[in-house]
Amino acid sequence: MQLNAVATASEWELAAAELAWRSGVFVDGKLQPSRSDEGFSVVSPRDGAALAEVAVGSALDVDAAVSSARAAFDDGRWSRRAATERGRALVRFGDAVESRARELALRISLEMGKPAQDALAVELRAIAQTLRWYGQLADKLGDEAHVGTPGALALVTREPAGVVGAVVPWNFPLTMTGWKLGPALAAGNSVVLKPAEQTSMSALVLGELALEAGIPAGVLNIVPGRGDIVGEAIGRHPGVDVVAFTGSVGVGRRFLAYAAESNGKRVWPELGGKSASVVLPDADLDKAGRTTAWGSFYNQGQMCSASSRMVVLGEAHDAAVAAAIAQADDMRPADPLSGDAALGAVVSEAQLAKILGFVERAVADGAAIAAGTGERFDIGTGRGSYLAPIVLTGVRPDMEIAQQEVFGPVLSVIAVDSVDEAVAVANGTPFGLGAGVWGRDLSAVHQLARRLRAGTVWVNCWEEGDMSMPFGGVGASGFGRDKGARAVDKYVDVKSTWIELDS
Ligand code: NAP
Ligand code: MG
């Protein structure tokens, strides 16, 4: 089967049937058996079928990966290579990923349930673009020379920090991985990557693609496995200098504790959210309601930056809600391999049950279901973990559903009477990842955008942005920032060299 040409449902299915799954750990440039006997079976949420038995990594594998990364770092095979050459290799890495884009999209889709076409158009495009963007940036990161003191020269240079541990989630598995690998590798570091259990087999493919691109063995190591084993071993490892983490608040804080209790390594946490989309009365209400709903449902709602709360002012309420309901109706779940599915499967049965629990309690708290049913959805096969999008109206800001991250396709609508109340509600959770403002009065929009406590504010859109725009949060959403040129600074040490000049 020519994966490059796959597009229709039957072609995706045929390709899926032919796909071979490999597991193990990728250490020192080789896919090798894990040093543990433990394994687990990866179940596809698409139909509940087991995809493969996966051997998972252990703390011993983390030791081996860190040793390999350290040796690569110390001998300079990457860390001391000319930045231009590192950059070229990263660009080739992006191209290599792109050359296997359909295969990788299919793997992700089967592993975590998002539509294959979506994985191709969004995930694969994102990682390829990210690797190339940082590759092109690699030799443009100039350092500083200060000549302010007569008789001396001060150099302020960026040195790669050493070994970077990257621990990522399953919801945008390759996008998140690209956001860590791009800047860390561009700066000359070696990396030990731990993908989420659900998406470990797609992540392993990256190891061989990095080698193919000319990134030397040992520079990128991949150790799949359980968070509380492999993740914790990375977090506590004395040989790891920096941890870049994306995931939940609880685990992010554990990494801060691991660091404090081990070698004081730097930790960059990028965590969850409960982002509010504020709709002002003069907004394009149809677009505001539809886009906010889309931002809440896309990727089965499993988005850290989901617009999970629509905060609507006064008379804007009914039209914005009607638009959100229409959007929910347009996003029925379907087989992720069907070629044109708007939504696929929720990542697991456990996640589906968790989402439905949130909805049940919200209804008990007084919210009304305006779209969806609050029950699992059958795509016609009687199998798989599917949920049609849900719009909840009459949500009060203090309800559990308005405070906690659901990580499912559920939009909570909160009605407010004034801009001040909208600000208080929008800022009234511990999170601060994203926020949105919808309106036409430029001054009112700007004033409101400034008052929202969030790492990103989207105006008259949601989820837009290019590689130059940093992404991350404030408050409980963590303080790591991915994307943009500044992300490189997370992975470098600033070195000052003071040189006395003979007069
Ligand atoms: P998670 O449970 O925090 O897991 C994230 C990663 O940490 C996984 O690789 C996981 O491994 C590992 N892990 C779990 N327990 C661990 C432990 N005790 N010690 C060390 N590592 C551990 O998050 P998730 O369920 O995969 O993803 C959903 C969360 O990610 C949401 O809260 C979402 O908002 C957040 N997220 C944030 C962003 C952002 O950019 N801010 C982007 C995407 C997602 P295993 O699961 O394999 O055991
Ligand atoms: Mg997990």
CSV table of C-alpha atoms and ligand atoms in Angstrom, one decimal, residues 170 196-198, ligand 2:
chain,number,residue,atom,x,y,z
A,170,TRP,CA,-1.0,12.0,24.2
A,196,ALA,CA,2.6,9.2,26.9
A,197,GLU,CA,1.9,5.5,27.1
A,198,GLN,CA,-1.0,5.8,24.7
B,2,MG,MG,-1.4,9.3,31.1
